[in-house]
PDB file of C-alpha atoms in Angstrom:
ATOM      1  CA  MET A  31     -19.669 -15.704 -28.290  1.00 47.00           C
ATOM      2  CA  ALA A  32     -21.115 -19.191 -28.257  1.00 51.00           C
ATOM      3  CA  LYS A  33     -22.487 -20.972 -25.180  1.00 59.00           C
ATOM      4  CA  VAL A  34     -21.099 -24.491 -24.862  1.00 60.00           C
ATOM      5  CA  THR A  35     -22.046 -27.557 -22.847  1.00 63.00           C
ATOM      6  CA  GLY A  36     -19.268 -29.945 -21.848  1.00 66.00           C
ATOM      7  CA  PRO A  37     -16.533 -28.111 -23.799  1.00 64.00           C
ATOM      8  CA  LEU A  38     -13.742 -30.303 -25.128  1.00 63.00           C
ATOM      9  CA  PHE A  39     -15.355 -33.407 -23.568  1.00 55.00           C
ATOM     10  CA  SER A  40     -14.945 -31.982 -20.066  1.00 61.00           C
ATOM     11  CA  VAL A  41     -16.905 -30.149 -17.409  1.00 65.00           C
ATOM     12  CA  ASP A  42     -14.934 -26.939 -17.902  1.00 70.00           C
ATOM     13  CA  ALA A  43     -12.370 -25.629 -20.352  1.00 72.00           C
ATOM     14  CA  ARG A  44     -10.420 -22.376 -20.177  1.00 72.00           C
ATOM     15  CA  GLY A  45      -7.687 -20.924 -22.357  1.00 76.00           C
ATOM     16  CA  LYS A  46      -6.885 -20.575 -26.031  1.00 77.00           C
ATOM     17  CA  ILE A  47      -6.125 -23.067 -28.760  1.00 79.00           C
ATOM     18  CA  ALA A  48      -3.551 -22.090 -31.400  1.00 81.00           C
ATOM     19  CA  ASP A  49      -4.501 -18.408 -31.475  1.00 80.00           C
ATOM     20  CA  THR A  50      -7.875 -19.321 -32.983  1.00 80.00           C
ATOM     21  CA  ILE A  51     -10.461 -19.907 -30.232  1.00 83.00           C
ATOM     22  CA  VAL A  52     -10.705 -19.140 -26.521  1.00 83.00           C
ATOM     23  CA  PHE A  53     -12.670 -21.152 -23.943  1.00 82.00           C
ATOM     24  CA  MET A  54     -13.667 -19.208 -20.817  1.00 79.00           C
ATOM     25  CA  GLY A  55     -16.253 -18.618 -18.162  1.00 78.00           C
ATOM     26  CA  TRP A  56     -18.382 -15.502 -18.569  1.00 71.00           C
ATOM     27  CA  ARG A  57     -20.965 -14.547 -15.944  1.00 72.00           C
ATOM     28  CA  GLY A  58     -21.209 -18.160 -14.823  1.00 72.00           C
ATOM     29  CA  LEU A  59     -21.661 -19.504 -18.358  1.00 76.00           C
ATOM     30  CA  LYS A  60     -19.224 -21.691 -20.241  1.00 77.00           C
ATOM     31  CA  THR A  61     -18.409 -19.833 -23.450  1.00 81.00           C
ATOM     32  CA  VAL A  62     -16.153 -19.981 -26.476  1.00 80.00           C
ATOM     33  CA  ARG A  63     -15.175 -17.155 -28.819  1.00 83.00           C
ATOM     34  CA  ARG A  64     -12.695 -16.256 -31.510  1.00 84.00           C
ATOM     35  CA  TRP A  65      -9.239 -15.269 -30.209  1.00 82.00           C
ATOM     36  CA  LEU A  66      -8.423 -11.586 -30.655  1.00 83.00           C
ATOM     37  CA  LYS A  67      -4.954 -10.149 -30.321  1.00 83.00           C
ATOM     38  CA  PRO A  68      -4.917  -7.864 -27.243  1.00 82.00           C
ATOM     39  CA  ALA A  69      -4.579  -4.174 -27.994  1.00 84.00           C
ATOM     40  CA  ASN A  70      -1.684  -2.223 -26.532  1.00 85.00           C
ATOM     41  CA  PRO A  71      -2.740   1.427 -26.572  1.00 82.00           C
ATOM     42  CA  ARG A  72       0.066   3.957 -26.326  1.00 89.00           C
ATOM     43  CA  THR A  73      -1.963   7.100 -25.809  1.00 92.00           C
ATOM     44  CA  VAL A  74      -0.490   9.841 -23.634  1.00 92.00           C
ATOM     45  CA  ALA A  75      -2.944   9.018 -20.829  1.00 91.00           C
ATOM     46  CA  GLN A  76      -2.139   5.287 -21.010  1.00 92.00           C
ATOM     47  CA  VAL A  77       1.628   5.867 -20.965  1.00 93.00           C
ATOM     48  CA  THR A  78       1.256   8.282 -18.042  1.00 94.00           C
ATOM     49  CA  THR A  79      -0.789   5.722 -16.100  1.00 93.00           C
ATOM     50  CA  ARG A  80       1.760   2.984 -16.786  1.00 94.00           C
ATOM     51  CA  ASN A  81       4.550   5.288 -15.594  1.00 96.00           C
ATOM     52  CA  PHE A  82       2.641   6.011 -12.368  1.00 96.00           C
ATOM     53  CA  PHE A  83       2.260   2.284 -11.727  1.00 96.00           C
ATOM     54  CA  SER A  84       5.966   1.736 -12.463  1.00 97.00           C
ATOM     55  CA  THR A  85       6.899   4.505 -10.026  1.00 97.00           C
ATOM     56  CA  ALA A  86       4.680   3.017  -7.303  1.00 97.00           C
ATOM     57  CA  VAL A  87       6.158  -0.474  -7.760  1.00 97.00           C
ATOM     58  CA  SER A  88       9.716   0.891  -7.774  1.00 97.00           C
ATOM     59  CA  LEU A  89       9.101   2.817  -4.534  1.00 97.00           C
ATOM     60  CA  PHE A  90       7.590  -0.308  -2.940  1.00 97.00           C
ATOM     61  CA  GLN A  91      10.629  -2.398  -3.875  1.00 97.00           C
ATOM     62  CA  ASN A  92      12.877   0.082  -2.031  1.00 96.00           C
ATOM     63  CA  LEU A  93      10.967  -0.327   1.252  1.00 96.00           C
ATOM     64  CA  SER A  94      12.452  -2.427   4.043  1.00 95.00           C
ATOM     65  CA  GLY A  95      10.873  -5.701   5.140  1.00 94.00           C
ATOM     66  CA  PHE A  96       9.643  -3.953   8.294  1.00 95.00           C
ATOM     67  CA  ASP A  97       7.938  -1.248   6.194  1.00 97.00           C
ATOM     68  CA  LYS A  98       6.286  -3.883   3.997  1.00 97.00           C
ATOM     69  CA  GLY A  99       5.133  -5.713   7.127  1.00 97.00           C
ATOM     70  CA  ALA A 100       3.474  -2.490   8.332  1.00 97.00           C
ATOM     71  CA  LEU A 101       1.595  -2.276   5.027  1.00 98.00           C
ATOM     72  CA  ARG A 102       0.461  -5.904   5.440  1.00 97.00           C
ATOM     73  CA  THR A 103      -0.802  -5.048   8.936  1.00 96.00           C
ATOM     74  CA  GLU A 104      -2.814  -2.108   7.615  1.00 96.00           C
ATOM     75  CA  ALA A 105      -4.273  -4.218   4.795  1.00 96.00           C
ATOM     76  CA  SER A 106      -5.103  -7.216   6.986  1.00 94.00           C
ATOM     77  CA  GLY A 107      -8.781  -8.103   6.893  1.00 91.00           C
ATOM     78  CA  GLN A 108      -9.180  -6.299   3.577  1.00 91.00           C
ATOM     79  CA  PRO A 109      -9.587  -7.901   0.130  1.00 90.00           C
ATOM     80  CA  TYR A 110      -6.197  -6.523  -0.966  1.00 92.00           C
ATOM     81  CA  SER A 111      -2.550  -6.888   0.034  1.00 95.00           C
ATOM     82  CA  GLY A 112      -0.096  -4.372   1.493  1.00 96.00           C
ATOM     83  CA  PHE A 113       1.443  -4.075  -1.962  1.00 97.00           C
ATOM     84  CA  ASN A 114      -1.947  -3.185  -3.483  1.00 96.00           C
ATOM     85  CA  LEU A 115      -2.565  -0.674  -0.702  1.00 97.00           C
ATOM     86  CA  TRP A 116       0.785   1.056  -1.363  1.00 98.00           C
ATOM     87  CA  VAL A 117       0.368   1.130  -5.139  1.00 97.00           C
ATOM     88  CA  GLY A 118      -3.139   2.570  -4.702  1.00 97.00           C
ATOM     89  CA  TRP A 119      -1.878   5.349  -2.415  1.00 97.00           C
ATOM     90  CA  VAL A 120       0.983   6.344  -4.716  1.00 97.00           C
ATOM     91  CA  LYS A 121      -1.079   6.092  -7.908  1.00 97.00           C
ATOM     92  CA  LYS A 122      -3.918   8.199  -6.450  1.00 96.00           C
ATOM     93  CA  CYS A 123      -1.395  10.794  -5.273  1.00 96.00           C
ATOM     94  CA  LEU A 124       0.318  11.036  -8.664  1.00 96.00           C
ATOM     95  CA  ASP A 125      -3.055  11.104 -10.488  1.00 95.00           C
ATOM     96  CA  SER A 126      -4.029  14.181  -8.476  1.00 95.00           C
ATOM     97  CA  GLY A 127      -0.835  16.015  -9.495  1.00 94.00           C
ATOM     98  CA  LYS A 128       0.853  15.733  -6.085  1.00 94.00           C
ATOM     99  CA  SER A 129       4.324  14.359  -5.411  1.00 95.00           C
ATOM    100  CA  TRP A 130       4.779  11.289  -3.209  1.00 96.00           C
ATOM    101  CA  VAL A 131       6.962  11.523  -0.097  1.00 96.00           C
ATOM    102  CA  THR A 132       8.313   8.130   0.947  1.00 97.00           C
ATOM    103  CA  ILE A 133       8.509   7.602   4.708  1.00 97.00           C
ATOM    104  CA  SER A 134      10.529   4.464   5.396  1.00 97.00           C
ATOM    105  CA  ASP A 135      12.967   2.609   7.646  1.00 97.00           C
ATOM    106  CA  VAL A 136      10.618   3.276  10.568  1.00 97.00           C
ATOM    107  CA  THR A 137      11.567   1.624  13.862  1.00 96.00           C
ATOM    108  CA  ALA A 138      10.327   1.815  17.444  1.00 96.00           C
ATOM    109  CA  ALA A 139      12.669   1.342  20.415  1.00 95.00           C
ATOM    110  CA  PRO A 140      10.925   1.105  23.797  1.00 95.00           C
ATOM    111  CA  GLY A 141      12.670   2.985  26.602  1.00 93.00           C
ATOM    112  CA  SER A 142      13.998   1.537  29.821  1.00 93.00           C
ATOM    113  CA  SER A 143      11.705  -0.254  32.266  1.00 94.00           C
ATOM    114  CA  GLY A 144       9.323   2.141  33.986  1.00 91.00           C
ATOM    115  CA  SER A 145      10.065   5.021  31.590  1.00 93.00           C
ATOM    116  CA  GLY A 146       6.753   4.848  29.702  1.00 93.00           C
ATOM    117  CA  GLU A 147       8.637   6.016  26.613  1.00 95.00           C
ATOM    118  CA  CYS A 148       9.269   4.758  23.113  1.00 96.00           C
ATOM    119  CA  THR A 149      11.520   6.361  20.497  1.00 96.00           C
ATOM    120  CA  ILE A 150      10.285   6.277  16.911  1.00 96.00           C
ATOM    121  CA  THR A 151      12.790   6.943  14.140  1.00 96.00           C
ATOM    122  CA  GLY A 152      12.671   6.818  10.362  1.00 96.00           C
ATOM    123  CA  SER A 153      13.815   8.341   7.114  1.00 96.00           C
ATOM    124  CA  CYS A 154      12.027  10.487   4.590  1.00 95.00           C
ATOM    125  CA  SER A 155      12.566  11.357   0.935  1.00 94.00           C
ATOM    126  CA  GLU A 156      12.111  15.049   1.845  1.00 91.00           C
ATOM    127  CA  ALA A 157      14.717  16.922   3.903  1.00 89.00           C
ATOM    128  CA  ILE A 158      12.411  19.184   5.934  1.00 90.00           C
ATOM    129  CA  ILE A 159       8.724  18.311   6.153  1.00 92.00           C
ATOM    130  CA  ASP A 160       6.146  18.174   8.945  1.00 94.00           C
ATOM    131  CA  LEU A 161       4.950  14.695   9.869  1.00 96.00           C
ATOM    132  CA  VAL A 162       2.341  13.335  12.271  1.00 96.00           C
ATOM    133  CA  ILE A 163       2.636  10.078  14.216  1.00 97.00           C
ATOM    134  CA  ARG A 164      -0.760   8.600  15.049  1.00 97.00           C
ATOM    135  CA  TYR A 165      -0.733   5.877  17.680  1.00 97.00           C
ATOM    136  CA  GLY A 166      -3.077   3.809  19.808  1.00 96.00           C
ATOM    137  CA  ARG A 167      -3.700   0.402  21.316  1.00 96.00           C
ATOM    138  CA  THR A 168      -5.663  -1.019  18.374  1.00 95.00           C
ATOM    139  CA  THR A 169      -5.028  -0.846  14.640  1.00 94.00           C
ATOM    140  CA  SER A 170      -8.486   0.593  14.053  1.00 91.00           C
ATOM    141  CA  LEU A 171      -8.245   3.428  16.602  1.00 93.00           C
ATOM    142  CA  LEU A 172      -5.044   5.432  16.447  1.00 95.00           C
ATOM    143  CA  ASP A 173      -6.324   8.191  18.719  1.00 94.00           C
ATOM    144  CA  GLY A 174      -2.998   9.585  19.984  1.00 94.00           C
ATOM    145  CA  GLU A 175      -1.182  12.097  17.812  1.00 95.00           C
ATOM    146  CA  THR A 176       2.138  13.884  17.963  1.00 95.00           C
ATOM    147  CA  GLU A 177       3.979  16.057  15.438  1.00 96.00           C
ATOM    148  CA  VAL A 178       7.571  15.782  14.276  1.00 95.00           C
ATOM    149  CA  THR A 179       9.626  17.636  11.656  1.00 92.00           C
ATOM    150  CA  THR A 180      12.226  15.859   9.561  1.00 93.00           C
ATOM    151  CA  GLY A 181      15.752  17.161   9.420  1.00 90.00           C
ATOM    152  CA  ALA A 182      18.400  15.869   7.003  1.00 91.00           C
ATOM    153  CA  ASN A 183      15.910  13.315   5.655  1.00 94.00           C
ATOM    154  CA  SER A 184      15.304  11.630   9.027  1.00 96.00           C
ATOM    155  CA  PHE A 185      13.162  12.051  12.111  1.00 96.00           C
ATOM    156  CA  THR A 186      13.134  11.011  15.773  1.00 96.00           C
ATOM    157  CA  LYS A 187      10.270  11.370  18.229  1.00 96.00           C
ATOM    158  CA  ILE A 188       9.796  10.114  21.791  1.00 96.00           C
ATOM    159  CA  LEU A 189       6.293   9.026  22.801  1.00 95.00           C
ATOM    160  CA  ASN A 190       5.719   9.634  26.527  1.00 93.00           C
ATOM    161  CA  SER A 191       3.272   8.429  29.188  1.00 92.00           C
ATOM    162  CA  LEU A 192       2.599   5.026  27.626  1.00 95.00           C
ATOM    163  CA  LEU A 193       0.858   2.335  29.644  1.00 94.00           C
ATOM    164  CA  PRO A 194       3.308  -0.427  30.664  1.00 95.00           C
ATOM    165  CA  ASN A 195       3.459  -3.787  28.858  1.00 95.00           C
ATOM    166  CA  GLU A 196       0.925  -2.770  26.217  1.00 95.00           C
ATOM    167  CA  THR A 197       1.044  -3.316  22.480  1.00 96.00           C
ATOM    168  CA  TYR A 198       0.855   0.025  20.689  1.00 97.00           C
ATOM    169  CA  TYR A 199       0.253   0.545  16.978  1.00 97.00           C
ATOM    170  CA  PHE A 200       1.314   3.605  15.007  1.00 97.00           C
ATOM    171  CA  LYS A 201       1.660   5.061  11.541  1.00 97.00           C
ATOM    172  CA  VAL A 202       3.476   8.102  10.177  1.00 97.00           C
ATOM    173  CA  LEU A 203       1.997  10.490   7.628  1.00 95.00           C
ATOM    174  CA  LEU A 204       2.368  14.020   6.308  1.00 94.00           C
ATOM    175  CA  LYS A 205       0.828  16.647   8.574  1.00 92.00           C
ATOM    176  CA  THR A 206      -0.665  18.688   5.735  1.00 85.00           C
ATOM    177  CA  PRO A 207      -0.853  16.777   2.468  1.00 78.00           C
ATOM    178  CA  ASN A 208      -1.300  19.715   0.080  1.00 86.00           C
ATOM    179  CA  SER A 209       1.043  19.435  -2.905  1.00 92.00           C
ATOM    180  CA  LYS A 210       2.762  16.406  -1.361  1.00 94.00           C
ATOM    181  CA  GLN A 211       1.406  13.240   0.155  1.00 95.00           C
ATOM    182  CA  GLY A 212       2.888  10.290   2.008  1.00 95.00           C
ATOM    183  CA  GLU A 213       2.115   7.747   4.690  1.00 96.00           C
ATOM    184  CA  THR A 214       3.206   4.411   6.087  1.00 97.00           C
ATOM    185  CA  GLY A 215       1.456   1.236   7.054  1.00 97.00           C
ATOM    186  CA  ILE A 216       0.796   0.362  10.701  1.00 97.00           C
ATOM    187  CA  TYR A 217       3.768  -0.619  12.883  1.00 97.00           C
ATOM    188  CA  SER A 218       3.652  -1.980  16.429  1.00 96.00           C
ATOM    189  CA  PHE A 219       5.771  -2.161  19.571  1.00 96.00           C
ATOM    190  CA  VAL A 220       5.345  -3.248  23.180  1.00 95.00           C
ATOM    191  CA  SER A 221       5.732  -0.455  25.712  1.00 95.00           C
ATOM    192  CA  PRO A 222       8.328  -0.866  28.500  1.00 95.00           C
ATOM    193  CA  SER A 223       7.357  -2.736  31.650  1.00 93.00           C
ATOM    194  CA  ALA A 224       6.507  -0.860  34.859  1.00 86.00           C
TER     195      ALA A 224
END
């Protein structure tokens, strides 16, 4: 790799020329090297990894806009997107030999004024599985917790004794992620008025 000054009569040059040489930045230096055709390994491990990524992307594409928004909320302030967060969760799960349970179509419907209740519903790729809803008044501290069991691939849970006119945040995840794992991003709702 050769160090260059003012490559191609410019301050900076990047990219390849006719599959022969490549101009690039490397550790803050302007460099040029011979172009090499990228390798495409097809080992069992590489194919398995690619399949895991494909599965994660496919599952993400089936999520609703509301579910994707919840992932964006959870990833906000981080150096990655909601998409990256989701793919990381699914890939890590599949790498460890577990199966991924998709929890989606999650909605929150605040009860009538003065009720202090909110009904959370959603669907699940497993028919009967124990879930936990963690909730709180900030995205960083979901200190309330309630359990719910899915039935016929869906679940419904009423949160009680909520403070009036407050924004609550919540996420849904598997109660005991042993051979299966799954979770959602962070959703929000405003509790009913007093």
